[in-house]
Coordinates of C-alpha atoms in Angstrom, one line a residue:
Chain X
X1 CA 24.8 26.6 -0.1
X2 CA 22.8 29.8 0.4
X3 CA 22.2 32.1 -2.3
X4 CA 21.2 35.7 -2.1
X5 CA 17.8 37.6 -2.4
X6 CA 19.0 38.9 -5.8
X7 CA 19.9 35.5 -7.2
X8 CA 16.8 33.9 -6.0
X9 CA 14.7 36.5 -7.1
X10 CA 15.9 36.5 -10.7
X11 CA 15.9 31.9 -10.4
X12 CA 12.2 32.3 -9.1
X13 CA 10.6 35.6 -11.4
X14 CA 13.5 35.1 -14.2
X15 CA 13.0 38.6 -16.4
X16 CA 12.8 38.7 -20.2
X17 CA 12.6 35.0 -21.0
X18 CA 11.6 34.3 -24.2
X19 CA 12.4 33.9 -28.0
X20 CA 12.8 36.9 -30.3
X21 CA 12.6 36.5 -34.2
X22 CA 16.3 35.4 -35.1
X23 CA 15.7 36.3 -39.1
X24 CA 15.1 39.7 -38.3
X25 CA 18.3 41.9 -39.4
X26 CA 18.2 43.9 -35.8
X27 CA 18.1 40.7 -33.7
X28 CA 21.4 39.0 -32.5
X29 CA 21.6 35.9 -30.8
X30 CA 24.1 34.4 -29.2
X31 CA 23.8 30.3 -28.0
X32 CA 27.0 29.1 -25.6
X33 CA 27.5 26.1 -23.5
X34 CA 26.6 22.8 -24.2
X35 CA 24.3 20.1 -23.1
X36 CA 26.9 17.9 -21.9
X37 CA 28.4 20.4 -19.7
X38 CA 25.0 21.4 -18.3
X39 CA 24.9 24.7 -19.7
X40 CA 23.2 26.4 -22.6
X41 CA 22.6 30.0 -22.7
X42 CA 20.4 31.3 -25.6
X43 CA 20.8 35.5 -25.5
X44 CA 19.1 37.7 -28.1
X45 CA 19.6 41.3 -28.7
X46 CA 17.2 43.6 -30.3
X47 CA 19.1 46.7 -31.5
X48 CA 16.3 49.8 -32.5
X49 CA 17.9 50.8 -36.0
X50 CA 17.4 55.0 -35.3
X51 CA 18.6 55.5 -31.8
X52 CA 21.4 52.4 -32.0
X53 CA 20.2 51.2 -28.6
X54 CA 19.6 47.8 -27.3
X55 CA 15.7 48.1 -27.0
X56 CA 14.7 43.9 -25.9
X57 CA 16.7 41.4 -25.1
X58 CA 15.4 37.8 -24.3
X59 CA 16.8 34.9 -22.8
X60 CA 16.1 30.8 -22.1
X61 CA 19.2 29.0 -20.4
X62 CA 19.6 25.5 -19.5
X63 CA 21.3 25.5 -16.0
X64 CA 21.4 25.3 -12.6
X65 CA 20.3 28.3 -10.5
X66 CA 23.3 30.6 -11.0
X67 CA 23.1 30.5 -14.7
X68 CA 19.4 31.2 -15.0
X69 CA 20.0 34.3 -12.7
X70 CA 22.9 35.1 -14.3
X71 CA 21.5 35.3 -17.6
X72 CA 18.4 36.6 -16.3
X73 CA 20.3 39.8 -15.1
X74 CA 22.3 40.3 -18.5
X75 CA 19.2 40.7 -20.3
X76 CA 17.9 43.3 -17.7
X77 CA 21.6 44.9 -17.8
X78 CA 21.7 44.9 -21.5
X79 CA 18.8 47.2 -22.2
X80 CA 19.0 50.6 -22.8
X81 CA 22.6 50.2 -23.5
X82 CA 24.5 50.9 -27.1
X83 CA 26.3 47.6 -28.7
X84 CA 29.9 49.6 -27.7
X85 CA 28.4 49.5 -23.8
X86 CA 26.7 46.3 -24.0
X87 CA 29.9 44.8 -25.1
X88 CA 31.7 46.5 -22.1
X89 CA 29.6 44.1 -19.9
X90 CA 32.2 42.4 -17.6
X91 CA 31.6 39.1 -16.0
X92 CA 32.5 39.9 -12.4
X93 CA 30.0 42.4 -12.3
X94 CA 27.7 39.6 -12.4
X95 CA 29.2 38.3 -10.0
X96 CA 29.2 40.5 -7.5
X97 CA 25.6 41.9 -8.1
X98 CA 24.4 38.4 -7.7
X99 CA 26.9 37.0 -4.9
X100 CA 27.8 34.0 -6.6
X101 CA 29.8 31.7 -5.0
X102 CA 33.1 30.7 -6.3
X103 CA 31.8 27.6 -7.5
X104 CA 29.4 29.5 -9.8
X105 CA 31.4 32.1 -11.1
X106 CA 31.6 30.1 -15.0
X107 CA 28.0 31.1 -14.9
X108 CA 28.7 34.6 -14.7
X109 CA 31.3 34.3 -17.9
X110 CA 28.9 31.8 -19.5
X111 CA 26.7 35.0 -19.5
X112 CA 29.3 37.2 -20.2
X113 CA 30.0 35.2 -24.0
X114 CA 26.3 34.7 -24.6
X115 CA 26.2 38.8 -24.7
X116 CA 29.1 39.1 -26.4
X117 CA 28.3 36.5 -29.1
X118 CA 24.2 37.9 -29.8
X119 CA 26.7 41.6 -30.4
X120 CA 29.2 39.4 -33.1
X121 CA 26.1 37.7 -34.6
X122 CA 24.0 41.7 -34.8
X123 CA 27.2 43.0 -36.1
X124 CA 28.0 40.1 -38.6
X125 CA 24.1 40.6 -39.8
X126 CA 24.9 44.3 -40.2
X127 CA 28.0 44.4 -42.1
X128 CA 29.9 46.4 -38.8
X129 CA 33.8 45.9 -38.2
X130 CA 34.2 43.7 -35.1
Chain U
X1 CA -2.6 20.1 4.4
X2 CA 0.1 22.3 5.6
X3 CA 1.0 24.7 3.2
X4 CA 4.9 24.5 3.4
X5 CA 5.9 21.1 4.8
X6 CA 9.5 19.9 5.2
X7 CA 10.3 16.8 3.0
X8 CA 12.7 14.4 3.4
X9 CA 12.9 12.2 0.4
X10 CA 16.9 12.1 0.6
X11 CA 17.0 8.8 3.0
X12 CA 19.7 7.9 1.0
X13 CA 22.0 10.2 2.3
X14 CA 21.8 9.7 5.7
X15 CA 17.9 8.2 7.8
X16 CA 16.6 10.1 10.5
X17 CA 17.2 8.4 13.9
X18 CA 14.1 6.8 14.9
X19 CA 13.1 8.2 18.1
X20 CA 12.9 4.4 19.5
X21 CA 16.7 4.1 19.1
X22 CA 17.4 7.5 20.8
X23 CA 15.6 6.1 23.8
X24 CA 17.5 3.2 23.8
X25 CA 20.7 5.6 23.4
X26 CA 19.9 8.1 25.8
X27 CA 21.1 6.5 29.3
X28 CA 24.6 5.4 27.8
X29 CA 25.6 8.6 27.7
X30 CA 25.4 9.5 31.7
X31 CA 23.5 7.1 33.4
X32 CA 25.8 4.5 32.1
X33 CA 29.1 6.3 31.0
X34 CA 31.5 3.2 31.3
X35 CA 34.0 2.2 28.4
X36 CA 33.1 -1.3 27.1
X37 CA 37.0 -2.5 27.8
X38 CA 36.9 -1.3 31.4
X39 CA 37.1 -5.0 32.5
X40 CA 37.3 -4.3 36.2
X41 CA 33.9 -2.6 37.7
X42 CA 30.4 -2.6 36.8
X43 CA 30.6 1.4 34.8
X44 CA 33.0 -1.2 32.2
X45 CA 30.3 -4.3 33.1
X46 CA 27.3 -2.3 31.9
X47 CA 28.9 -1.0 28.9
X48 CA 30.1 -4.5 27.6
X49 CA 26.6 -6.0 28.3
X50 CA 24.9 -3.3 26.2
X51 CA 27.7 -3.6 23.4
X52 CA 26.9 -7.4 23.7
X53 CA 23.7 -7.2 23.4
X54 CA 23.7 -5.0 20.3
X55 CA 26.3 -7.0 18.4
X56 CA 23.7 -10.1 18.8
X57 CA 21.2 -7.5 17.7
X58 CA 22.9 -6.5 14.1
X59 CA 24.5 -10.2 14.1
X60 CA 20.9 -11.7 14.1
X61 CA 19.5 -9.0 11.3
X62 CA 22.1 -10.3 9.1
X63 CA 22.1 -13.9 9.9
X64 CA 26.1 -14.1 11.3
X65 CA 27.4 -14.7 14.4
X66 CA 27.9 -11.7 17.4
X67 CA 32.0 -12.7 17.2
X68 CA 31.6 -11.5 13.3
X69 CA 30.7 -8.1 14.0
X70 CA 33.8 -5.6 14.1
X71 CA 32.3 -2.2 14.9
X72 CA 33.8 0.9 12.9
X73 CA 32.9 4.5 12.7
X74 CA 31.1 4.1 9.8
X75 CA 30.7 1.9 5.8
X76 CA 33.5 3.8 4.5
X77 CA 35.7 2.7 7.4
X78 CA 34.3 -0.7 7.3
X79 CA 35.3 -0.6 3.3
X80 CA 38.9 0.6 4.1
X81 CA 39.6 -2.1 6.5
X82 CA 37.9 -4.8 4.4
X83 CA 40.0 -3.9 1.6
X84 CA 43.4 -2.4 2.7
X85 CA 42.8 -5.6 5.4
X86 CA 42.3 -8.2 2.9
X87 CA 45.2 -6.6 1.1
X88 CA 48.1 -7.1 3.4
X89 CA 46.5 -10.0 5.2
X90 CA 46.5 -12.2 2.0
X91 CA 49.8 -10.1 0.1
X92 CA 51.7 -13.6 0.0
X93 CA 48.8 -14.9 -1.9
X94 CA 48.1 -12.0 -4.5
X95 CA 47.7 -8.8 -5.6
X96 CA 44.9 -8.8 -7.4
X97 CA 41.3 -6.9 -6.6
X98 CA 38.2 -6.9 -8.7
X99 CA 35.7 -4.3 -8.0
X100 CA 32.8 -2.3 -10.4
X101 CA 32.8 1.3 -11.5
X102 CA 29.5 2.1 -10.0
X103 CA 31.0 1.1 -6.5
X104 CA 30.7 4.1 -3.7
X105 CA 34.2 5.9 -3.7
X106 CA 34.4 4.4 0.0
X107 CA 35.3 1.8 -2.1
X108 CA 36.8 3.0 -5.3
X109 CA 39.4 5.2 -3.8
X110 CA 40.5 2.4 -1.4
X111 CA 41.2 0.5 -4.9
X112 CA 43.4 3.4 -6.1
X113 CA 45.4 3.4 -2.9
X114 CA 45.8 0.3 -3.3
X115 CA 47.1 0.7 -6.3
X116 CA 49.5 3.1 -5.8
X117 CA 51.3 0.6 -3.3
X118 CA 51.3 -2.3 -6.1
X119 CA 48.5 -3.6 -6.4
X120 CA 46.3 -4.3 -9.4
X121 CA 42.7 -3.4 -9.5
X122 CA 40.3 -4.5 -12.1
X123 CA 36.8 -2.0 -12.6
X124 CA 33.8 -4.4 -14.0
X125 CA 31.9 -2.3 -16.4
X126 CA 28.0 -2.3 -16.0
X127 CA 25.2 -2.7 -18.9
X128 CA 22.7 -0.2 -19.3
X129 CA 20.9 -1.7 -16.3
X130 CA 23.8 -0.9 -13.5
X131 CA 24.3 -4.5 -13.7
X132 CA 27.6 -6.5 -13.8
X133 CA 28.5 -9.0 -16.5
X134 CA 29.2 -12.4 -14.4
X135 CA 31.1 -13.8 -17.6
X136 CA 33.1 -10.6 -17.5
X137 CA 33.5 -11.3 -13.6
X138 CA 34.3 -15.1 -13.7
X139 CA 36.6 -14.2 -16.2
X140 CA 38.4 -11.5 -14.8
X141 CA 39.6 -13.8 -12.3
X142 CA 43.5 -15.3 -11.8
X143 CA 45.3 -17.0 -9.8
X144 CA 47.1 -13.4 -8.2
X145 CA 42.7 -12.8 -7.4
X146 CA 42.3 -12.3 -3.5
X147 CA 39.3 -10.0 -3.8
X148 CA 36.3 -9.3 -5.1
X149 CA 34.2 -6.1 -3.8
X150 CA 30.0 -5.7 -5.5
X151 CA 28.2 -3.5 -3.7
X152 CA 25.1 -4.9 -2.5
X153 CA 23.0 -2.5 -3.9
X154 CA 23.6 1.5 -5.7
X155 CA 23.4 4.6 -3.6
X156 CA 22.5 6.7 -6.4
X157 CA 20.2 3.8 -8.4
X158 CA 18.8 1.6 -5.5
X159 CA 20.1 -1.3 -8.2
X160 CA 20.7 -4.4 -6.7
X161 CA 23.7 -6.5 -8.2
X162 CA 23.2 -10.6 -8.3
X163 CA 25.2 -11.4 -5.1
X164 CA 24.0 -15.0 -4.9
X165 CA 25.8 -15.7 -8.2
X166 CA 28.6 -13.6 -7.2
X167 CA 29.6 -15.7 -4.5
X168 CA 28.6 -18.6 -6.2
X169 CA 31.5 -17.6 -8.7
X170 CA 33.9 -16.6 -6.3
X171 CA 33.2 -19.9 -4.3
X172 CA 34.1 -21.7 -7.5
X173 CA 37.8 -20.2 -7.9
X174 CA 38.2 -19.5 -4.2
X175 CA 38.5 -16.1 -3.7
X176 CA 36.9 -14.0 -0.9
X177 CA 34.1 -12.1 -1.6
X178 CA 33.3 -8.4 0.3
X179 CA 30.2 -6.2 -0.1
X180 CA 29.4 -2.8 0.6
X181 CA 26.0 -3.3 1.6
X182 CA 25.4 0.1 3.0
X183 CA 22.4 0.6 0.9
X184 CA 20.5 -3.1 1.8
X185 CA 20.9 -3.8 5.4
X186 CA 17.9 -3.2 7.2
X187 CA 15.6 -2.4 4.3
X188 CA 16.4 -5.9 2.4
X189 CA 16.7 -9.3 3.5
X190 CA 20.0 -9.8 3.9
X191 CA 22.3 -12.8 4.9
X192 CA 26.1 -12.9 3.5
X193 CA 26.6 -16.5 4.9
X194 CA 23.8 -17.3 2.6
X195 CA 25.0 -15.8 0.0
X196 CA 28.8 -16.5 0.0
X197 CA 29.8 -13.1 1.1
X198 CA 33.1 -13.0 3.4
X199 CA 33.3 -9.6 4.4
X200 CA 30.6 -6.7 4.8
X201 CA 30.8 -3.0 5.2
X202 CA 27.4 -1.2 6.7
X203 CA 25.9 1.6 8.8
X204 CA 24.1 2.8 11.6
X205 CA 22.7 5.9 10.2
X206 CA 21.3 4.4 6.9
X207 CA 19.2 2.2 8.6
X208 CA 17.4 4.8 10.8
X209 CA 20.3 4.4 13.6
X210 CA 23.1 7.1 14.7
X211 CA 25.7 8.2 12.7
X212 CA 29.1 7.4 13.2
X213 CA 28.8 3.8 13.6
X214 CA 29.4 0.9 11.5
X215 CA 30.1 -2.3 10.8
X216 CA 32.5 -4.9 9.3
X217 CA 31.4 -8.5 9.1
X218 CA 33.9 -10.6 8.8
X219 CA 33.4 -14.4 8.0
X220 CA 34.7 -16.5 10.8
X221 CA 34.3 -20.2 9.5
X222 CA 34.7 -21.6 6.7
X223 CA 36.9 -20.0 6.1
X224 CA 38.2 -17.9 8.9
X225 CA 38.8 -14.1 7.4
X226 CA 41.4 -12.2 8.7
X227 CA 42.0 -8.1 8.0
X228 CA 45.0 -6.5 8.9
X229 CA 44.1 -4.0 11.5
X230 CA 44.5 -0.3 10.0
X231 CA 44.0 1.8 13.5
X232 CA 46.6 0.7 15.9
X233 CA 46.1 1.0 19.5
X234 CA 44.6 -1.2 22.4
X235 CA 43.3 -4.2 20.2
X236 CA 39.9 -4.0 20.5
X237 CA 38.0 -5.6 18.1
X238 CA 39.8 -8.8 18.0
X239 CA 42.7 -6.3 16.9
X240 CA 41.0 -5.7 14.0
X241 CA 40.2 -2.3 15.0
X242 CA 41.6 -0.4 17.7
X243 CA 40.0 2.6 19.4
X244 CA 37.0 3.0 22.7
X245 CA 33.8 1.8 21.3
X246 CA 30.9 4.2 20.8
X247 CA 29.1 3.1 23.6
X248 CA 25.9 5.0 22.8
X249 CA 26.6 4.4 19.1
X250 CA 26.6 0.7 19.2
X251 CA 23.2 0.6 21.3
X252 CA 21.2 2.6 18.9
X253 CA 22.8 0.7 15.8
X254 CA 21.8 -2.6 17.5
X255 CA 18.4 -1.4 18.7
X256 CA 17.5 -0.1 14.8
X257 CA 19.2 -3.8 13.7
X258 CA 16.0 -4.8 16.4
X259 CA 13.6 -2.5 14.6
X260 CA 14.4 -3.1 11.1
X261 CA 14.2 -7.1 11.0
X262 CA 10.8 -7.0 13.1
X263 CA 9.1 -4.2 10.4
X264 CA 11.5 -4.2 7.2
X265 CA 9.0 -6.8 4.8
X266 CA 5.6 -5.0 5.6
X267 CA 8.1 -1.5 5.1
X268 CA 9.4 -2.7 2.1
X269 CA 6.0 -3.2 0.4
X270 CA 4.4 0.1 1.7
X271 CA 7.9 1.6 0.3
X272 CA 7.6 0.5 -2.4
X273 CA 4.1 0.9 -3.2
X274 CA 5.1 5.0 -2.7
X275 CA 8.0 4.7 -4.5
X276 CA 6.0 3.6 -7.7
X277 CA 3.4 6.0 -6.8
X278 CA 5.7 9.3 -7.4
X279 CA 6.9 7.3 -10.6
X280 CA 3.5 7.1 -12.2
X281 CA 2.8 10.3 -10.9
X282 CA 5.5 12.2 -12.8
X283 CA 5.2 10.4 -15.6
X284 CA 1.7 10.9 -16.0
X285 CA 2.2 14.6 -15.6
X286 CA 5.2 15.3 -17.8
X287 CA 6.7 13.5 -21.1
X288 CA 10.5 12.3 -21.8
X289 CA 10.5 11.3 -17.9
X290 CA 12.9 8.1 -18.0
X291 CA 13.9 6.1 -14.7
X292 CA 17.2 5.1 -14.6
X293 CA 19.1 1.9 -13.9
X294 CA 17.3 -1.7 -13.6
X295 CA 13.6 -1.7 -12.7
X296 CA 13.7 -5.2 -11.8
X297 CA 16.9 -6.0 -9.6
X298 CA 16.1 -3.0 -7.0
X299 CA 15.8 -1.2 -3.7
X300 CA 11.9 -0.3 -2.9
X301 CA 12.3 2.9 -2.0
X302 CA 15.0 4.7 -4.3
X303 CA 14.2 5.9 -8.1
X304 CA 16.9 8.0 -10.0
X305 CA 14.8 9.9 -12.9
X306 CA 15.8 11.8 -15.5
X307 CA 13.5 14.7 -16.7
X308 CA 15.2 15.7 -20.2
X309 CA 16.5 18.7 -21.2
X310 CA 16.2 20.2 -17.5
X311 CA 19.0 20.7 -15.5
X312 CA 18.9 18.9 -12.2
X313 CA 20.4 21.3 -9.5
X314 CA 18.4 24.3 -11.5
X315 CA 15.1 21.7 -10.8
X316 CA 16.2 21.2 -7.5
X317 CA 16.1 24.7 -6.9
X318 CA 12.5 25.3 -7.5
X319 CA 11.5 23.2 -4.3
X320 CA 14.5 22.4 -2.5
X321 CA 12.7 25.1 0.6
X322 CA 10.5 22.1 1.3
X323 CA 11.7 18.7 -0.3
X324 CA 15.0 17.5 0.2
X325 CA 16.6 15.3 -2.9
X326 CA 20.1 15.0 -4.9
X327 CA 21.0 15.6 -7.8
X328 CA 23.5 13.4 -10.0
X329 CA 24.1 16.9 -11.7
X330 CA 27.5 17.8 -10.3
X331 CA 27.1 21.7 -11.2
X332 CA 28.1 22.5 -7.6
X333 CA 31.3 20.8 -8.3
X334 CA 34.7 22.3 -9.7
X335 CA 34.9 19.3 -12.1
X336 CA 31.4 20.1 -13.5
X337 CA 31.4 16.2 -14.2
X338 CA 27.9 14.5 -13.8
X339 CA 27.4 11.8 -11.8
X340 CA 29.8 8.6 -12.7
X341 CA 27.8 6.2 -11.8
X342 CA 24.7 6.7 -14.3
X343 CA 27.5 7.6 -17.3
X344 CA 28.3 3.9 -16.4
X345 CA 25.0 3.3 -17.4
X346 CA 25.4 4.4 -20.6
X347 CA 23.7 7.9 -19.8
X348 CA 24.8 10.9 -21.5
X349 CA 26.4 13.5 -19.9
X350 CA 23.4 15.6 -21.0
X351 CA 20.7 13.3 -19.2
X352 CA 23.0 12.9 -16.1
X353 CA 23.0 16.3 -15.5
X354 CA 19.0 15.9 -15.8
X355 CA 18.5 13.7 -13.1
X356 CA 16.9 13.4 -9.8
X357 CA 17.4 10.7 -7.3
X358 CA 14.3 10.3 -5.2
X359 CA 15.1 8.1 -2.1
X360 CA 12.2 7.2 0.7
X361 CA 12.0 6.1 4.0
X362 CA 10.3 5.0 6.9
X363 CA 9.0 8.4 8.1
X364 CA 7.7 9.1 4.4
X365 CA 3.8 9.4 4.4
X366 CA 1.9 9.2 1.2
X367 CA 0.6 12.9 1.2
X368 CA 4.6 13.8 1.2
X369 CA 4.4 11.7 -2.3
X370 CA 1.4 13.7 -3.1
X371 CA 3.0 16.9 -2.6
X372 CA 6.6 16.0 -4.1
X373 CA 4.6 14.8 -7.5
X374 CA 2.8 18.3 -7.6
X375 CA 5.8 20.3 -6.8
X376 CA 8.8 18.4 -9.1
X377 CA 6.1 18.7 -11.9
X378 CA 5.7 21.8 -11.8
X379 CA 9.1 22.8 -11.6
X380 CA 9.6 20.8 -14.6
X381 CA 7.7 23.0 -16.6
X382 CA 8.8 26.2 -14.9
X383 CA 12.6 25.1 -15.8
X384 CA 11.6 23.9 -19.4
X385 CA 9.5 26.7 -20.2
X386 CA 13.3 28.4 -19.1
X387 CA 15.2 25.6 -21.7
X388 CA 16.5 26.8 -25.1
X389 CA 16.9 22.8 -25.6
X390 CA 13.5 22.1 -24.7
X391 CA 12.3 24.7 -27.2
X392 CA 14.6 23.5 -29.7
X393 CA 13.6 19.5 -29.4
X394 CA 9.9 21.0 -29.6
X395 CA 10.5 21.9 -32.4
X396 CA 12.4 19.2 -34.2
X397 CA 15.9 20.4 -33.7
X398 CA 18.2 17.4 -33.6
X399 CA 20.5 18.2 -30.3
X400 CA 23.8 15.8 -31.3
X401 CA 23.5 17.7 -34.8
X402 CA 24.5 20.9 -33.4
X403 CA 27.7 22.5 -33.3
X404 CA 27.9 23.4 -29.7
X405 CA 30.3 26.2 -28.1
X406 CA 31.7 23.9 -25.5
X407 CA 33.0 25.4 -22.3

């Protein structure tokens, strides 16, 4: 199977992995998948408490390829952006920025409920309406 | 060194041709063109001599007679015919087949055919080794028994079953014994006369010959085996198995029969010397590194290791541009199932997705080993530096305590 520049680029330089400070009120993480299924995706939010933006976002996933670069590009995608347009995130457009192939496309919504579980966990820290 | 070379350490899958055999090919496909059942001028003369000569060629490597040989395109036709043959051949004396879970789906899906049209199948477990139980097989037997199929040895483990005892056990309660020996021939000593063995399935192209041929042994004495046929056409074979023989095919199979019985001991040992080489290797450079399956009862040149808490095709990735391997992490698949034959082993589904199946061959130098260990390590490290499980077992985490999101 041949993957594109994009996808190999993000497998081979991943951006923004790392581990931010879950016990901080500002930080939401989300952690999907399961060992079993060959998947865990581990997605943290930091939310800057003045402007309401997304200012880091951090990532380590357990997968193959596609779910590395998939997750990889959500944490690129998600800063900058508000909670209301993080949450907009939609998994095809992973899919398409990366070319997966159909085969790989449960990365792509793997990464789509990692982001949307790190915003329920920030929003549950924060006392916000879901 | 060269800075990018291209590995092959997937010799499992499929052996390069060794460019002796190719030779030896080469003039049956013009200078010789005839079709081996052409009885009546020398184009047909030529082509029977040379598929002659080859059958005594694979007949001797295995220790059988040349009349024993029933050429196929391939193991997994040989495994249909064996089976499905043995089926309707013996229907009047039973129904019943007894085959393992680890078995190559050549095999197992033959079984659920077979099945489907009435028959009854028992699946041996394995122990944490990839072995069967021979209590569980002796027992397993009844009077409705007309077959047992053990593979010789495991694609995906190298692990090699007892087969002596096997057909000891089958010899006892007189049922006919088959093995899929795809895995052994030519890179193991093996003799199914010796060993009680009634039918055998191999190939060409795992034993650095062609692809697209194969064989069926087929035990002529004591007693005489018979398969239904499951091609029809012109009877070659015996009838066995209809269709023009691969002319070209045949000759390179029976030239690398030639080839591996002259070089296979001193190969085994040099094999296997590399073999434990990359395992030392990565398990000096990296912890929770387990090899899977027996480490006693098996091939030389195959090791299936596990590297925890990595995923195998996400691994793979990081060198697949210059080493060739397989995973037993079926991400690529629509099931998402890992492999089924190392959960038989008792492996979780979270180290089956881990693992890495290593499998050498003739063409494999030692620098290639040298390389691999360097390269697999360090994509070990890239992709657990990458795992939120890794970080997590780091630090004390129990995994099976965790409530995870399944998908």
């Amino acid at each position: 199977m041949a993957y594109s520049e994009k996808l190999l680029d993000h497998f081979k330089n991943p951006k923004n992995v790392g581990t931010l400070d879950k016990s901080k009120a500002n930080v939401g993480t989300g952690l999907v998948g399961a060992p079993e299924c060959g998947d865990v995706m581990r997605l943290q939010i930091e939310v800057d408490d003045e402007s309401g933006l997304i200012k880091d976002a951090k990532f380590k996933t357990f997968g193959c390829g596609s779910a590395i670069a998939s997750s990889s590009l959500a944490t690129e995608w998600l800063k900058g952006k508000t909670i209301n347009e993080a949450v907009e995130i939609d998994n095809m457009a992973i899919v398409e920025e990366l070319a997966l192939p159909p085969v790989k496309i449960h990365c792509s919504v793997l990464a789509e409920d990692a982001i949307k579980s790190a915003i329920a966990d920030y929003k549950e820290k924060n006392g916000i309406e879901k | 060194m060269n800075k990018n070379p291209l590995i092959y350490l997937d010799n499992n899958s499929t052996t390069p041709t060794d460019p002796r055999v190719v030779e030896a090919m080469l003039p049956f496909f013009h200078q010789f063109p005839g079709n081996a059942a052409s009885r009546n001028h020398p184009f047909g003369w030529k082509a029977e001599e040379a598929v002659d000569y080859a059958r005594e060629q694979i007949a001797n490597l295995i220790g059988a007679d040349a009349k024993e040989i029933i050429f196929t395109s391939g193991a997994t036709e040989a495994d249909n015919l064996g089976i499905k043959g043995v089926f309707e051949m013996y229907a009047r004396k039973g129904n019943h087949i007894i085959t393992a879970t680890t078995e190559h789906k050549a095999v197992l899906d033959t079984c659920k055919k077979i099945e489907k049209q009435g028959g009854e199948v028992t699946y041996l477990e394995v122990n944490d080794k990839g072995l069967i139980d021979l209590n569980e097989l002796e027992a397993a037997i009844t009077d409705k028994t007309i077959l047992v199929s053990i593979m010789w040895a495991n694609n995906e483990t190298g692990v090699i079953q007892p087969m002596k005892e096997i057909g000891q056990i089958c010899e006892k309660h007189g049922v006919l014994l088959m093995s899929d020996a795809t895995q052994a021939v030519g890179k193991i000593p093996v003799n199914p006369k010796e060993t009680g063995i009634h039918l055998m399935a191999f190939t060409s192209h795992k034993m650095y010959g062609p692809k697209g041929v194969g064989a069926l042994f087929v035990n002529r004495k004591n007693p005489r085996v018979k398969v239904t046929a499951q091609v029809d056409g012109g009877g070659h074979e015996r009838g066995m198995r209809s269709g023009t023989l691969n002319v070209p095919g045949i000759v390179g199979f029976g030239k690398a029969a030639e080839i591996a019985k002259s070089e296979m001991e001193n190969e085994a040992i040099r094999l296997k010397g590399l073999r434990n080489k990359l395992e030392e290797g990565l398990k000096s450079a990296l912890e929770e590194v387990y090899v899977n399956g027996s480490t006693e009862n098996r091939m030389p040149h195959v090791t299936n290791i596990s590297f925890k808490h990595v995923e195998g095709e996400g691994l793979m990735m990081t060198f697949n541009q210059n080493i060739a391997v397989s995973s037993g992490s079926a991400c690529t698949s629509a099931s998402l199932e890992p492999s089924y034959v190392l959960k038989a082993l008792g492996l979780g589904d979270d180290l089956a997705h881990s693992s890495i199946r290593f499998s050498l061959g003739r063409f494999t130098k030692e620098e290639d080993i040298d390389y691999a260990i360097e390269a697999v390590s360090k994509g070990v490290i890239h992709m657990r530096d990458l795992s939120p499980i890794w970080e997590m077992y780091k630090e004390g985490i129990d995994l099976d305590a965790v409530e995870w999101a399944e998908h």
